[in-house]
PDB file of C-alpha atoms in Angstrom:
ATOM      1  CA  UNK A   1      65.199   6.363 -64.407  1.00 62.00           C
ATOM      2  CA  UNK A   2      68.326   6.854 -66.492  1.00 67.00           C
ATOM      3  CA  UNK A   3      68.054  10.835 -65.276  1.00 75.00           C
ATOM      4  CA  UNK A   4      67.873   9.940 -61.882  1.00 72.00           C
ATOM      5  CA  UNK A   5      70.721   6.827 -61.967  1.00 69.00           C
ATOM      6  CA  UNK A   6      72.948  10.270 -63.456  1.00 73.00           C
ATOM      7  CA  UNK A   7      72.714  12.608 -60.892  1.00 79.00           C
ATOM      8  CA  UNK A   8      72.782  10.031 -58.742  1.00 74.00           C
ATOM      9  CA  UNK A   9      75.955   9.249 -59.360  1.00 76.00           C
ATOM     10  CA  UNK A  10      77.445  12.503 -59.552  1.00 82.00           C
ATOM     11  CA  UNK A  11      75.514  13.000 -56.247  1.00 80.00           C
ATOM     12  CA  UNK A  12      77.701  10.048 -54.701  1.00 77.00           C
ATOM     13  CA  UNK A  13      81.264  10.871 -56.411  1.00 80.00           C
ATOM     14  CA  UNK A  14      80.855  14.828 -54.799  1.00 84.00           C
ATOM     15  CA  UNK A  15      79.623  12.949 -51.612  1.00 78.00           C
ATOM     16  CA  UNK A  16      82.938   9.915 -51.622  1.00 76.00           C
ATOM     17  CA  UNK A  17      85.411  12.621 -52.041  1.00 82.00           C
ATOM     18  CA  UNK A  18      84.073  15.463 -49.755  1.00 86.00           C
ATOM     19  CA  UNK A  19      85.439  13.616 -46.716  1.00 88.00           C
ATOM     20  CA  UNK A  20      89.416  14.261 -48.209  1.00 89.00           C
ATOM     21  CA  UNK A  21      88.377  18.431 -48.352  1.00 91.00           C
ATOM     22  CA  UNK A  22      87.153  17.970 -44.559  1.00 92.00           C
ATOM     23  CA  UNK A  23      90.019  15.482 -43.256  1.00 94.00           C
ATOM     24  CA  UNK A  24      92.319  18.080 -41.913  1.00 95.00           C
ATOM     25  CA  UNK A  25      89.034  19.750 -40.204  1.00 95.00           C
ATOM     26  CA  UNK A  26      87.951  16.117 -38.617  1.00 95.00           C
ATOM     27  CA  UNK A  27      91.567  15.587 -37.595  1.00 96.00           C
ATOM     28  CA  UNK A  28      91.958  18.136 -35.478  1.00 96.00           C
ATOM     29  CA  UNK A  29      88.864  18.472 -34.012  1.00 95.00           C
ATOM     30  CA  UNK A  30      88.877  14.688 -32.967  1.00 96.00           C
ATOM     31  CA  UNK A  31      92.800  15.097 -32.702  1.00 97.00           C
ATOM     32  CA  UNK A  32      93.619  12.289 -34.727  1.00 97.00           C
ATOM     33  CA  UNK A  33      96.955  11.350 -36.456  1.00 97.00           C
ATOM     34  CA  UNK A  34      97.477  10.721 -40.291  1.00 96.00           C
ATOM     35  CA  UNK A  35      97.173   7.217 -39.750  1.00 97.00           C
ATOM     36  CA  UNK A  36      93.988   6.954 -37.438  1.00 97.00           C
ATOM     37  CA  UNK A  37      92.412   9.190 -40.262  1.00 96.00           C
ATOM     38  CA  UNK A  38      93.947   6.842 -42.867  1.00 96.00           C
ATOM     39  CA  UNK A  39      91.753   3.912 -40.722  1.00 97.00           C
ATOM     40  CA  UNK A  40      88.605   6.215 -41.358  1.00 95.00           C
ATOM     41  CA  UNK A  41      89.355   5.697 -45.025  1.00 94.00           C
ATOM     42  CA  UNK A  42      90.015   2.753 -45.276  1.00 96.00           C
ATOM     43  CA  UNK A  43      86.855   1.898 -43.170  1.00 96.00           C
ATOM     44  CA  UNK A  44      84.839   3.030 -46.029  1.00 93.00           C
ATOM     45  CA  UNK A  45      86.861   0.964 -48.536  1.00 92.00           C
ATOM     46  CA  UNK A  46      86.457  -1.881 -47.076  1.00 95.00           C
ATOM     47  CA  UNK A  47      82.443  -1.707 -46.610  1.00 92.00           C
ATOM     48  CA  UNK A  48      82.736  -0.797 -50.326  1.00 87.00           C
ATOM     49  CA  UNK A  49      84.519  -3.997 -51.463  1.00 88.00           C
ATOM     50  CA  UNK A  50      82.619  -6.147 -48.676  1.00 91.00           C
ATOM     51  CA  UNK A  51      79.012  -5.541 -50.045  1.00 86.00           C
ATOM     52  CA  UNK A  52      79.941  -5.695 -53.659  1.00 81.00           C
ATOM     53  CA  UNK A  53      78.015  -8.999 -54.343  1.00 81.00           C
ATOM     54  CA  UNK A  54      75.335  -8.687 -51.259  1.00 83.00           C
ATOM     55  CA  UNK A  55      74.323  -5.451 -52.484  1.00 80.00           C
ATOM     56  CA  UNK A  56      73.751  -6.897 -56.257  1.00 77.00           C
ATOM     57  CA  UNK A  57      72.126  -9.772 -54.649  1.00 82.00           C
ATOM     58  CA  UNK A  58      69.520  -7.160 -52.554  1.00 82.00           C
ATOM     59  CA  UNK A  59      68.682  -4.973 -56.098  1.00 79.00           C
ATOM     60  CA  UNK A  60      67.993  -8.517 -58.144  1.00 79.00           C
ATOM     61  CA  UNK A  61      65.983  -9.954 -55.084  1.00 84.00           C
ATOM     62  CA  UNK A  62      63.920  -6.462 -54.768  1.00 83.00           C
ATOM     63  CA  UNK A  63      64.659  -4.148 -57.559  1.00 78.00           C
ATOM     64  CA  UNK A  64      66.821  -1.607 -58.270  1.00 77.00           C
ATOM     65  CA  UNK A  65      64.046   1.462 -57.473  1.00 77.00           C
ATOM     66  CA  UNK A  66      63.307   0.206 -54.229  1.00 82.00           C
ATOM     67  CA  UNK A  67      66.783  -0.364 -53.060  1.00 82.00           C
ATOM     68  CA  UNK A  68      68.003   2.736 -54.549  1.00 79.00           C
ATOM     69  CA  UNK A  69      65.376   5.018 -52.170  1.00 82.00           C
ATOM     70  CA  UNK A  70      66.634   3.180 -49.588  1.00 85.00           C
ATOM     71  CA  UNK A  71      70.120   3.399 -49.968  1.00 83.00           C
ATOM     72  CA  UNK A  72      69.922   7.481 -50.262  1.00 82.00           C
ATOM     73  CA  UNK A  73      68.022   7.830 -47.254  1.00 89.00           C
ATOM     74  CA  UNK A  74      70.965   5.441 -45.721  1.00 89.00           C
ATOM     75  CA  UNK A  75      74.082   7.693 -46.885  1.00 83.00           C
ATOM     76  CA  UNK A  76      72.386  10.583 -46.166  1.00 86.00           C
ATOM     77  CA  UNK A  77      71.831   9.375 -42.359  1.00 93.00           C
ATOM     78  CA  UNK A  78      75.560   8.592 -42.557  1.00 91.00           C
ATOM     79  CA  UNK A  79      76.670  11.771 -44.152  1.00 87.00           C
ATOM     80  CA  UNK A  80      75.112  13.417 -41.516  1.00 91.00           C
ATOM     81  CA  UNK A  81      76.243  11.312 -38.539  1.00 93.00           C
ATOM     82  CA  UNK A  82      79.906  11.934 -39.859  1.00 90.00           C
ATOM     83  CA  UNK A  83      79.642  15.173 -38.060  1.00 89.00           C
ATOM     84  CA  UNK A  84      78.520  13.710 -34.993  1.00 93.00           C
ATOM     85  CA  UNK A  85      81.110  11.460 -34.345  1.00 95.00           C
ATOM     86  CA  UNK A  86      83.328  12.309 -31.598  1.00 95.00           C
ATOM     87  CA  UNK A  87      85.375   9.622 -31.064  1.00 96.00           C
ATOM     88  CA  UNK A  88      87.526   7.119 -33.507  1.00 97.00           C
ATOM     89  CA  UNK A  89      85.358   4.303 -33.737  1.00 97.00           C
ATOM     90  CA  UNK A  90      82.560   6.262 -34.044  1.00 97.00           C
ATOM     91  CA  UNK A  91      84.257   7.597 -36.867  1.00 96.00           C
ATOM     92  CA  UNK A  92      85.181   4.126 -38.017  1.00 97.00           C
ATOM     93  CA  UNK A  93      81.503   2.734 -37.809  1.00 96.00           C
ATOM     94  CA  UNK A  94      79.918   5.851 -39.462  1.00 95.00           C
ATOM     95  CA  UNK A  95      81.922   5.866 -42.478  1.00 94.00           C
ATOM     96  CA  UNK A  96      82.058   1.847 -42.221  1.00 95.00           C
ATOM     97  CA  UNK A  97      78.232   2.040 -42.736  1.00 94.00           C
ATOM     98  CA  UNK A  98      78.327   5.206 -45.023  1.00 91.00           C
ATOM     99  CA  UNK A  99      80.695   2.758 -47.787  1.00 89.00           C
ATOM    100  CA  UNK A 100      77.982  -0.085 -47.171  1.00 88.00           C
ATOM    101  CA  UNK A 101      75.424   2.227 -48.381  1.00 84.00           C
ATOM    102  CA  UNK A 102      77.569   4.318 -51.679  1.00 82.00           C
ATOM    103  CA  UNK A 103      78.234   0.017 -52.674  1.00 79.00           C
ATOM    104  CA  UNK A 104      74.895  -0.551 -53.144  1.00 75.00           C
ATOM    105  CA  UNK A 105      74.073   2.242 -55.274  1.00 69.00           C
ATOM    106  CA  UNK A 106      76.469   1.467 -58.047  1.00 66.00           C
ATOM    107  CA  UNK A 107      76.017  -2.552 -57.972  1.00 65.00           C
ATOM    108  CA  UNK A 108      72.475  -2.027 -58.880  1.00 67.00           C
ATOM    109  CA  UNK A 109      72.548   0.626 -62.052  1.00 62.00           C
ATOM    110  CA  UNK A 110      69.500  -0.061 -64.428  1.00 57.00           C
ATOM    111  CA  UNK A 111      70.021  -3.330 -66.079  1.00 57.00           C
ATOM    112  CA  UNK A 112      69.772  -2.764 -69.997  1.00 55.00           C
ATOM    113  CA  UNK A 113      66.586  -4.686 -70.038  1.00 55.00           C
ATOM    114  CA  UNK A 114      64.914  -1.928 -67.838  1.00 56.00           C
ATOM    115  CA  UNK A 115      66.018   1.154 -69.634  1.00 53.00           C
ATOM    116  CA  UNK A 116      65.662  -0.758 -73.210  1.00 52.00           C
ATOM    117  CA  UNK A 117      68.415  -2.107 -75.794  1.00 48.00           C
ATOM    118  CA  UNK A 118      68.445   0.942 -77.543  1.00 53.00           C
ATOM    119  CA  UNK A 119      69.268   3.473 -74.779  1.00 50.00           C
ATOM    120  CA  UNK A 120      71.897   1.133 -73.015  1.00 47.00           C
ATOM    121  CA  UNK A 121      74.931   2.961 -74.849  1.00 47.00           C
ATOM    122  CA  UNK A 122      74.069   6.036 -74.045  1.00 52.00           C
ATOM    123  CA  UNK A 123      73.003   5.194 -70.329  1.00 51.00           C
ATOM    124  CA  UNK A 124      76.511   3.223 -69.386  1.00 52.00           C
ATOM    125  CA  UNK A 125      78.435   6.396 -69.763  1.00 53.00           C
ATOM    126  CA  UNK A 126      75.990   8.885 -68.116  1.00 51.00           C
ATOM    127  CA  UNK A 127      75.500   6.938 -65.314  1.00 52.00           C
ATOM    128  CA  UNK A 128      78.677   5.962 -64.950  1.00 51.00           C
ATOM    129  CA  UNK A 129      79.999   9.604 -64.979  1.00 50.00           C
ATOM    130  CA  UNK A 130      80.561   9.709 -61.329  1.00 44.00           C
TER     131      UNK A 130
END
């Protein structure tokens, strides 16, 4: 688990801050200004800070493996549908939904008591590396 909860999160910082390389790119072809981009961003903030405690709520009510399949199959969808928008509030739902999912996946890390006292130091700053 602790292998997986580490790539994981590099997996998800590479996949938060790809959208800043392809911002210009979406810009123009959606022919948005800085601030309706700025939205977009702030879109995905937002859905970050909203499901802060529902998302730790959903890995203690089901556990952490089963939520964490489902949120990758969830930002992937919404990775993907980023380049189908066409519009601005397509834009603004996609990456609304895309934050949603990249919250849940670092609210519900392994707890210590699943990876075992002794491993809990090292596994904070692996997992946290992203």
């Amino acid at each position: 688990m602790l292998v997986f909860a580490a790539t994981l999160s590099i997996i998800t910082y590479i996949d938060r801050v790809c959208i800043s390389q392809a911002a210009p790119n979406i810009r123009q072809e959606l022919q948005l200004s800085p601030k309706e981009m700025g939205y977009a961003f702030a879109a995905f903030a937002w859905a970050y800070a909203l499901f802060e405690i529902p998302s730790g709520w959903l890995g203690d009510k089901i556990g952490p493996r089963k939520v964490l399949m489902r949120v990758v199959i969830w930002w992937s969808f919404f990775t993907a549908a980023t380049g189908w928008v066409r519009t601005l509030p397509s834009l603004l739902i996609t990456r609304f939904l895309f934050g949603a999912g990249k919250r849940v996946a670092f609210q519900i890390w392994p707890r210590p008591s699943q990876i075992g006292c002794r491993e809990t130091n090292a596994a904070a700053p692996l997992v946290s590396c992203g």
